Coordinates of C-alpha atoms and ligand atoms in Angstrom, one line a residue:
M5 CA 2.0 -6.4 -131.1
T6 CA -0.4 -3.9 -132.7
H7 CA -0.3 -1.1 -130.2
T8 CA 1.7 1.2 -132.5
N9 CA -0.4 0.7 -135.6
R10 CA -2.2 3.9 -135.1
L11 CA -1.0 7.4 -134.5
D12 CA -3.1 7.7 -131.3
N13 CA -1.4 4.8 -129.8
L14 CA 2.0 6.4 -129.7
A15 CA 3.0 7.3 -126.2
I16 CA 4.2 10.7 -127.3
F17 CA 0.5 11.5 -127.8
S18 CA -0.8 10.1 -124.5
G19 CA -0.9 6.4 -125.6
I20 CA 0.4 3.9 -123.1
P21 CA 4.2 3.4 -123.4
A22 CA 5.1 0.2 -125.2
F23 CA 7.4 -0.8 -122.3
T24 CA 6.6 -0.5 -118.7
Q25 CA 10.4 -0.6 -117.8
K26 CA 13.0 1.6 -119.4
L27 CA 15.2 -0.1 -122.0
H28 CA 18.7 1.3 -121.9
V29 CA 21.5 1.3 -124.4
G30 CA 24.5 -0.4 -122.8
R31 CA 22.8 -2.3 -120.0
P32 CA 25.6 -4.5 -118.5
N33 CA 26.0 -8.0 -119.8
I34 CA 26.4 -10.3 -116.8
G35 CA 28.2 -13.7 -117.2
D36 CA 27.9 -16.7 -114.9
R37 CA 26.9 -15.3 -111.5
D38 CA 27.8 -18.4 -109.5
Y39 CA 31.3 -18.4 -111.0
F40 CA 31.7 -14.8 -110.1
M41 CA 30.5 -15.2 -106.5
A42 CA 32.8 -18.2 -106.0
M43 CA 35.7 -16.1 -107.1
I44 CA 34.7 -13.3 -104.7
G45 CA 34.7 -15.9 -101.9
V46 CA 38.2 -17.0 -102.9
M47 CA 39.4 -13.4 -103.0
L48 CA 38.1 -12.7 -99.5
D49 CA 39.5 -16.0 -98.1
R50 CA 43.0 -15.2 -99.4
R51 CA 42.8 -11.5 -98.4
W52 CA 44.5 -10.5 -101.6
L53 CA 42.3 -7.7 -102.9
T54 CA 44.5 -5.7 -105.3
N55 CA 48.1 -5.1 -106.2
N56 CA 48.6 -7.4 -109.2
G57 CA 46.7 -10.3 -107.6
P58 CA 46.2 -13.8 -109.0
F59 CA 42.9 -12.9 -110.7
A60 CA 44.5 -9.8 -112.4
K61 CA 47.4 -11.9 -113.6
E62 CA 45.1 -14.7 -114.9
F63 CA 42.9 -12.1 -116.6
E64 CA 45.9 -10.5 -118.3
R65 CA 47.3 -13.8 -119.5
R66 CA 44.1 -15.0 -121.0
M67 CA 43.3 -11.6 -122.6
A68 CA 46.8 -11.4 -124.2
E69 CA 46.3 -14.9 -125.5
R70 CA 42.9 -14.1 -127.0
L71 CA 44.2 -11.0 -128.8
G72 CA 47.5 -12.6 -129.8
V73 CA 49.3 -9.6 -128.3
R74 CA 52.6 -9.7 -126.3
H75 CA 51.5 -7.5 -123.5
F76 CA 48.0 -6.9 -122.1
L77 CA 48.1 -4.6 -119.0
A78 CA 44.9 -4.3 -117.0
I79 CA 44.1 -0.9 -115.6
N80 CA 41.4 0.4 -113.3
N81 CA 39.5 2.2 -116.1
G82 CA 39.8 3.1 -119.7
T83 CA 40.4 6.8 -119.1
I84 CA 43.4 6.1 -116.7
A85 CA 44.6 3.6 -119.3
L86 CA 44.6 6.3 -121.9
E87 CA 46.5 8.7 -119.6
I88 CA 49.0 6.1 -118.7
A89 CA 49.5 5.1 -122.3
I90 CA 50.0 8.8 -123.2
K91 CA 52.6 9.2 -120.5
A92 CA 54.4 5.9 -121.2
L93 CA 54.6 6.6 -124.9
G94 CA 55.8 10.2 -124.4
L95 CA 53.1 12.1 -126.3
T96 CA 53.7 15.8 -126.2
G97 CA 52.7 19.1 -128.0
E98 CA 49.8 18.5 -130.3
V99 CA 47.9 15.2 -130.9
I100 CA 45.5 14.8 -133.8
V101 CA 42.2 13.2 -132.7
P102 CA 38.7 12.8 -134.1
S103 CA 36.0 15.0 -132.5
M104 CA 33.5 12.1 -133.2
T105 CA 34.4 10.2 -130.0
F106 CA 33.6 10.0 -126.3
I107 CA 34.9 13.1 -124.5
A108 CA 37.4 10.9 -122.5
T109 CA 39.6 10.6 -125.6
A110 CA 40.1 14.4 -125.8
H111 CA 40.2 14.9 -122.0
A112 CA 42.9 12.4 -121.4
L113 CA 45.2 14.5 -123.6
Q114 CA 44.1 17.9 -122.3
W115 CA 44.4 16.7 -118.7
L116 CA 48.0 15.9 -119.3
G117 CA 48.7 19.3 -120.9
I118 CA 48.6 18.0 -124.5
K119 CA 46.6 19.9 -127.1
P120 CA 44.0 17.8 -128.9
V121 CA 43.7 18.9 -132.5
F122 CA 40.3 17.8 -133.8
C123 CA 39.9 16.5 -137.3
D124 CA 36.9 15.6 -139.3
V125 CA 35.6 12.2 -140.2
K126 CA 35.9 10.9 -143.8
P127 CA 32.6 11.4 -145.7
G128 CA 30.6 8.2 -145.8
T129 CA 32.5 6.8 -142.7
Y130 CA 32.5 7.6 -139.0
H131 CA 36.3 7.7 -138.8
L132 CA 39.2 10.1 -138.8
D133 CA 39.9 11.3 -142.4
P134 CA 43.6 10.7 -143.2
A135 CA 43.4 13.7 -145.6
C136 CA 42.2 16.0 -142.8
V137 CA 44.9 14.6 -140.5
E138 CA 47.7 15.4 -143.0
K139 CA 46.4 19.0 -143.3
H140 CA 46.6 19.6 -139.6
I141 CA 50.1 18.4 -139.0
T142 CA 52.4 21.1 -137.6
P143 CA 55.9 21.1 -136.2
H144 CA 54.3 20.6 -132.8
T145 CA 52.4 17.4 -133.8
S146 CA 53.8 14.3 -132.1
W147 CA 51.1 11.7 -132.4
I148 CA 47.9 10.6 -134.0
L149 CA 45.2 9.2 -131.7
G150 CA 42.8 7.1 -133.8
V151 CA 39.5 5.8 -132.5
H152 CA 37.8 2.5 -133.5
L153 CA 34.3 4.0 -133.2
W154 CA 31.5 1.5 -132.4
G155 CA 34.0 -1.3 -132.9
Q156 CA 34.6 -0.5 -136.6
P157 CA 38.4 -0.2 -137.0
C158 CA 39.4 3.2 -138.3
D159 CA 41.6 3.5 -141.4
I160 CA 44.6 2.0 -139.7
D161 CA 46.7 1.6 -142.9
G162 CA 45.9 5.2 -144.0
L163 CA 46.9 6.6 -140.7
Q164 CA 50.0 4.5 -140.5
A165 CA 51.1 5.7 -143.9
I166 CA 50.8 9.3 -142.8
A167 CA 52.5 8.6 -139.5
D168 CA 55.4 7.0 -141.4
R169 CA 55.6 9.8 -143.8
H170 CA 55.8 12.5 -141.1
N171 CA 57.7 10.5 -138.5
L172 CA 54.7 10.5 -136.1
K173 CA 53.5 7.7 -133.8
L174 CA 50.1 6.1 -133.5
L175 CA 48.0 5.4 -130.5
F176 CA 44.5 3.9 -130.7
D177 CA 41.5 4.4 -128.5
A178 CA 40.0 0.9 -128.8
A179 CA 37.5 1.3 -126.0
H180 CA 34.7 -0.1 -128.3
A181 CA 36.8 -2.6 -130.1
F182 CA 37.6 -5.6 -127.9
G183 CA 37.0 -8.7 -130.0
C184 CA 37.2 -6.9 -133.3
S185 CA 39.7 -7.5 -136.1
Y186 CA 41.4 -5.6 -138.9
N187 CA 42.8 -7.5 -141.8
D188 CA 42.3 -10.7 -139.8
R189 CA 44.5 -9.4 -136.9
M190 CA 42.9 -8.6 -133.6
I191 CA 42.6 -5.0 -132.5
G192 CA 45.1 -4.6 -129.7
N193 CA 48.1 -5.2 -132.0
F194 CA 48.2 -2.0 -134.0
G195 CA 50.1 1.3 -133.7
N196 CA 52.5 1.7 -130.7
A197 CA 49.7 0.8 -128.3
E198 CA 45.9 0.4 -128.1
V199 CA 43.7 1.2 -125.1
F200 CA 40.5 -0.7 -124.1
S201 CA 37.7 0.1 -121.8
F202 CA 35.8 -2.5 -119.8
H203 CA 33.3 -0.1 -118.2
A204 CA 30.0 -1.5 -117.1
T205 CA 28.3 -0.1 -120.2
K206 CA 30.7 -1.7 -122.6
F207 CA 29.6 -5.2 -123.8
F208 CA 32.5 -6.8 -122.0
N209 CA 32.9 -5.4 -118.5
T210 CA 35.1 -5.7 -115.4
L211 CA 32.6 -3.4 -113.5
E212 CA 35.1 -0.5 -114.2
G213 CA 38.3 -1.3 -116.0
G214 CA 40.5 -0.9 -119.0
A215 CA 43.8 -2.0 -120.4
V216 CA 46.8 -1.1 -122.5
A217 CA 47.8 -3.6 -125.2
T218 CA 51.1 -3.4 -127.0
N219 CA 53.7 -5.5 -128.7
D220 CA 56.5 -3.2 -127.5
D221 CA 58.4 -4.5 -124.5
G222 CA 59.7 -1.0 -123.4
V223 CA 56.2 0.5 -123.5
A224 CA 54.8 -2.4 -121.6
A225 CA 57.5 -2.0 -118.9
R226 CA 56.7 1.7 -118.5
V227 CA 52.9 1.1 -118.3
R228 CA 53.4 -1.6 -115.7
S229 CA 55.5 0.7 -113.6
M230 CA 53.4 3.8 -114.1
R231 CA 50.1 2.2 -113.1
N232 CA 51.8 1.4 -109.8
F233 CA 53.1 4.9 -108.8
G234 CA 56.3 4.4 -111.0
F235 CA 57.6 1.5 -108.9
V236 CA 59.9 -0.8 -110.7
E237 CA 60.7 -2.9 -107.6
N238 CA 60.3 -2.5 -103.9
D239 CA 61.5 1.0 -102.8
F240 CA 62.7 1.8 -106.3
V241 CA 60.7 4.3 -108.3
A242 CA 61.8 4.9 -111.8
Y243 CA 59.1 7.2 -113.3
E244 CA 56.3 9.6 -112.5
G245 CA 53.4 7.3 -111.8
T246 CA 49.8 7.1 -110.8
N247 CA 47.4 4.5 -109.4
G248 CA 46.0 2.5 -112.3
K249 CA 45.9 -0.9 -110.7
M250 CA 43.0 -3.3 -111.5
N251 CA 41.6 -4.7 -108.3
E252 CA 40.7 -8.4 -107.8
A253 CA 36.9 -8.1 -107.8
A254 CA 37.2 -6.3 -111.2
A255 CA 39.6 -9.0 -112.5
A256 CA 37.2 -11.7 -111.3
M257 CA 34.4 -9.9 -113.2
G258 CA 36.7 -9.8 -116.2
L259 CA 37.3 -13.6 -116.0
T260 CA 33.5 -14.0 -115.7
S261 CA 32.9 -11.9 -118.8
L262 CA 35.6 -13.8 -120.6
G263 CA 33.7 -17.0 -119.9
S264 CA 30.6 -15.6 -121.7
V265 CA 32.1 -13.3 -124.3
D266 CA 31.2 -15.5 -127.2
T267 CA 27.6 -15.7 -126.1
F268 CA 27.5 -11.9 -125.7
I269 CA 28.9 -11.5 -129.2
A270 CA 26.5 -14.1 -130.7
T271 CA 23.5 -12.3 -129.0
N272 CA 24.7 -8.9 -130.3
F273 CA 25.1 -10.3 -133.8
R274 CA 21.5 -11.8 -133.8
H275 CA 20.1 -8.4 -132.6
Y276 CA 22.1 -6.5 -135.2
Q277 CA 20.8 -8.8 -137.9
Q278 CA 17.2 -8.5 -136.6
Y279 CA 17.3 -4.7 -136.6
G280 CA 18.7 -4.8 -140.2
R281 CA 16.0 -7.1 -141.4
E282 CA 13.1 -5.4 -139.7
L283 CA 14.1 -1.9 -140.7
A284 CA 15.3 -2.8 -144.2
D285 CA 12.2 -1.3 -145.9
V286 CA 11.7 1.7 -143.7
P287 CA 12.7 4.8 -145.8
G288 CA 15.5 6.9 -144.5
I289 CA 16.5 4.6 -141.6
S290 CA 19.6 2.5 -142.1
V291 CA 21.6 0.3 -139.7
I292 CA 25.3 1.0 -140.0
E293 CA 27.1 -2.0 -141.2
Y294 CA 30.0 -4.0 -139.9
D295 CA 32.4 -5.8 -142.2
E296 CA 31.3 -9.4 -141.8
A297 CA 34.6 -10.7 -143.2
E298 CA 36.2 -9.4 -140.0
Q299 CA 35.6 -10.3 -136.4
N300 CA 33.3 -7.9 -134.6
N301 CA 31.6 -7.6 -131.2
F302 CA 28.5 -6.0 -132.7
Q303 CA 27.9 -4.2 -129.4
Y304 CA 26.4 -1.1 -130.9
V305 CA 23.4 -1.1 -133.2
I306 CA 23.6 2.4 -134.7
L307 CA 20.8 3.8 -136.8
N308 CA 21.4 6.6 -139.3
V309 CA 18.4 8.8 -139.8
N310 CA 18.2 10.6 -143.2
E311 CA 15.6 13.3 -142.4
S312 CA 14.8 14.2 -145.9
M313 CA 13.9 10.5 -146.7
A314 CA 12.4 9.5 -143.4
G315 CA 10.4 12.7 -143.0
I316 CA 11.4 12.7 -139.3
S317 CA 14.6 13.9 -137.7
R318 CA 16.9 11.9 -135.5
D319 CA 15.9 14.0 -132.5
E320 CA 12.2 13.6 -133.2
L321 CA 12.7 9.9 -133.5
V322 CA 14.6 9.8 -130.2
E323 CA 11.7 11.7 -128.6
V324 CA 9.1 9.2 -129.9
L325 CA 11.2 6.3 -128.7
V326 CA 11.9 7.8 -125.2
A327 CA 8.2 8.3 -124.7
E328 CA 7.8 4.5 -125.2
N329 CA 10.6 3.9 -122.6
V330 CA 13.1 3.0 -125.3
L331 CA 16.1 5.2 -124.2
A332 CA 17.7 5.5 -127.6
R333 CA 21.0 7.6 -127.5
R334 CA 22.6 10.2 -129.6
Y335 CA 26.3 9.5 -130.3
F336 CA 28.5 11.6 -129.6
Y337 CA 26.4 14.8 -129.8
P338 CA 27.5 17.6 -130.3
G339 CA 31.1 16.4 -130.9
C340 CA 34.0 17.0 -128.5
H341 CA 34.9 20.3 -130.2
R342 CA 31.5 21.7 -129.2
L343 CA 32.0 20.8 -125.5
E344 CA 34.1 22.6 -122.9
P345 CA 36.9 23.5 -122.7
Y346 CA 37.3 23.0 -126.4
R347 CA 34.2 25.0 -127.3
S348 CA 35.5 28.2 -125.8
D349 CA 38.9 27.9 -127.4
P350 CA 38.9 29.2 -131.0
T351 CA 41.9 27.0 -131.8
T352 CA 40.0 23.8 -130.9
N353 CA 36.4 24.8 -131.8
R354 CA 36.8 24.6 -135.6
D355 CA 34.4 23.9 -138.3
L356 CA 34.0 20.1 -138.8
P357 CA 31.1 19.7 -141.3
E358 CA 31.1 15.9 -141.6
T359 CA 31.2 15.5 -137.8
A360 CA 28.4 18.0 -137.5
K361 CA 26.3 15.9 -139.9
V362 CA 27.1 12.5 -138.2
V363 CA 26.2 13.8 -134.7
E364 CA 22.9 15.0 -136.1
E365 CA 22.0 11.7 -137.9
T366 CA 23.1 8.8 -135.7
M367 CA 21.6 7.1 -132.7
G368 CA 22.1 3.9 -130.7
V369 CA 19.3 1.5 -129.9
P370 CA 19.1 -1.1 -127.1
T371 CA 20.9 -4.4 -127.7
G372 CA 22.9 -6.8 -125.6
T373 CA 21.7 -9.6 -123.4
A374 CA 19.3 -7.4 -121.4
V375 CA 16.9 -7.3 -124.4
G376 CA 15.4 -10.1 -126.6
P377 CA 13.9 -10.5 -130.0
G378 CA 10.4 -9.4 -128.8
H379 CA 11.7 -6.1 -127.5
I380 CA 13.6 -5.5 -130.7
H381 CA 10.5 -6.3 -132.8
T382 CA 8.4 -3.8 -130.9
I383 CA 11.2 -1.1 -131.1
C384 CA 11.3 -1.6 -134.9
Q385 CA 7.5 -1.3 -135.1
I386 CA 7.6 2.0 -133.2
I387 CA 10.3 3.3 -135.6
R388 CA 8.2 2.2 -138.6
A389 CA 5.1 3.9 -137.2
A390 CA 7.2 7.1 -136.5
V391 CA 8.3 7.2 -140.1
T392 CA 4.9 6.3 -141.5
Y393 CA 3.2 9.1 -139.5
A394 CA 6.1 11.5 -139.6
A395 CA 4.1 14.4 -141.1
E396 CA 1.2 13.9 -138.7
I397 CA 3.5 13.7 -135.8
R398 CA 5.0 17.0 -136.8
A399 CA 1.6 18.6 -137.3
R400 CA 0.3 17.4 -133.9
K401 CA 3.4 18.6 -132.1
A402 CA 3.0 22.0 -133.7
Q403 CA -0.7 22.1 -132.7
R404 CA 0.2 21.1 -129.2
L405 CA 2.8 23.9 -129.0
M406 CA 0.3 26.4 -130.3
A407 CA -2.1 25.4 -127.7
T408 CA 0.4 26.1 -125.0
L409 CA 1.0 29.6 -126.5
V410 CA -2.6 30.9 -126.6
Ligands
PLP512 C1 34.1 4.4 -122.6 C2 35.1 5.1 -123.4 C3 36.3 5.6 -122.9 C4 36.6 5.7 -121.4 O1 36.6 4.5 -120.7 P1 36.2 4.4 -119.2 O2 36.5 3.0 -118.9 O3 34.8 4.7 -119.1 O4 37.1 5.3 -118.4 C5 37.2 6.2 -123.7 N1 37.0 6.3 -125.0 C6 35.9 5.9 -125.6 C7 35.7 6.0 -127.1 C8 34.9 5.3 -124.8 O5 33.7 4.9 -125.3

């Protein structure tokens, strides 16, 4: 395609958008439709729609096997899974978390009356800085909640060492990290428990869904009971509980996704490589890398925009792409600590300079099975044109703004 070879052709300046339909980040991956529909038929025939049904049990068994973990407990979404894990593990007081994460990580704590203490990311990474964690430990700190952002495991060993030194425990938000490994062991096996999300926008979905994975039998028993109102057996409630059950349609979708998960990952990997190849010589634009010695799901292609080298800011680049119907996304702008209720609380809205930098420089671009190599080629051409004409784009935008002012 040659439509982006000239400045005038950019849609931001009244050119025709490169795509007639919007390309989203996180468009659902759909596995074998016939298999899914057949399972829905079976579900309706047997009139077993939820409450630890046969599909939910099968899903749990196969997921535990894939991760090599003792217990995999399916939950109705990732946020409830976090909340149940927090309750089952007995988190209290203050919990140290990164601000560079989806708001649900912080909200799950706050919702249960636990104070999230935000720490910065380690320079050059996107993950919780163990040195920052250690500085923020107080007598009220009970846990560290690490996040495997974009499927890159955080510094598990570094956090574990601090946890051991201070007698703290470790929970991980692994919402992005199903299918990823750390030191050749699958995510799901670390800390006292790990929590997954299978929301529609994650590469592996159960429509809505989540899970708690743990190798601790006691934790598993409490999660199992708490997701079902605290019931341990009929008419016997042992704990405070909630409704976190995964229904049969969701579990059927999970089994469907499981049938295609290796195809999803292979597609994501090809897309990640293509972006890396096609953008390799574009100044100031880099694709954040995954450790290819480990397993990864490659579900996020994240670009880092170095404004001084690219001549264009991340926000300007997003604007150029959105005009072309490429709905690139900022992650996780502006950081949890700059969102309510944390923003208005001087004890949670602290200065996190590395996080502030990362949320200004990173963006996600479309990948997954809803896009193909042709789409990605065009997206990369648009990015290349935006960088090539960065100065002219700025000048024209300024001119346009002036015109509206006179
Ligand atoms: C998606 C996500 C969640 C929440 O999961 P849901 O299934 O949408 O409730 C939590 N943490 C992170 C990092 C996420 O990306």
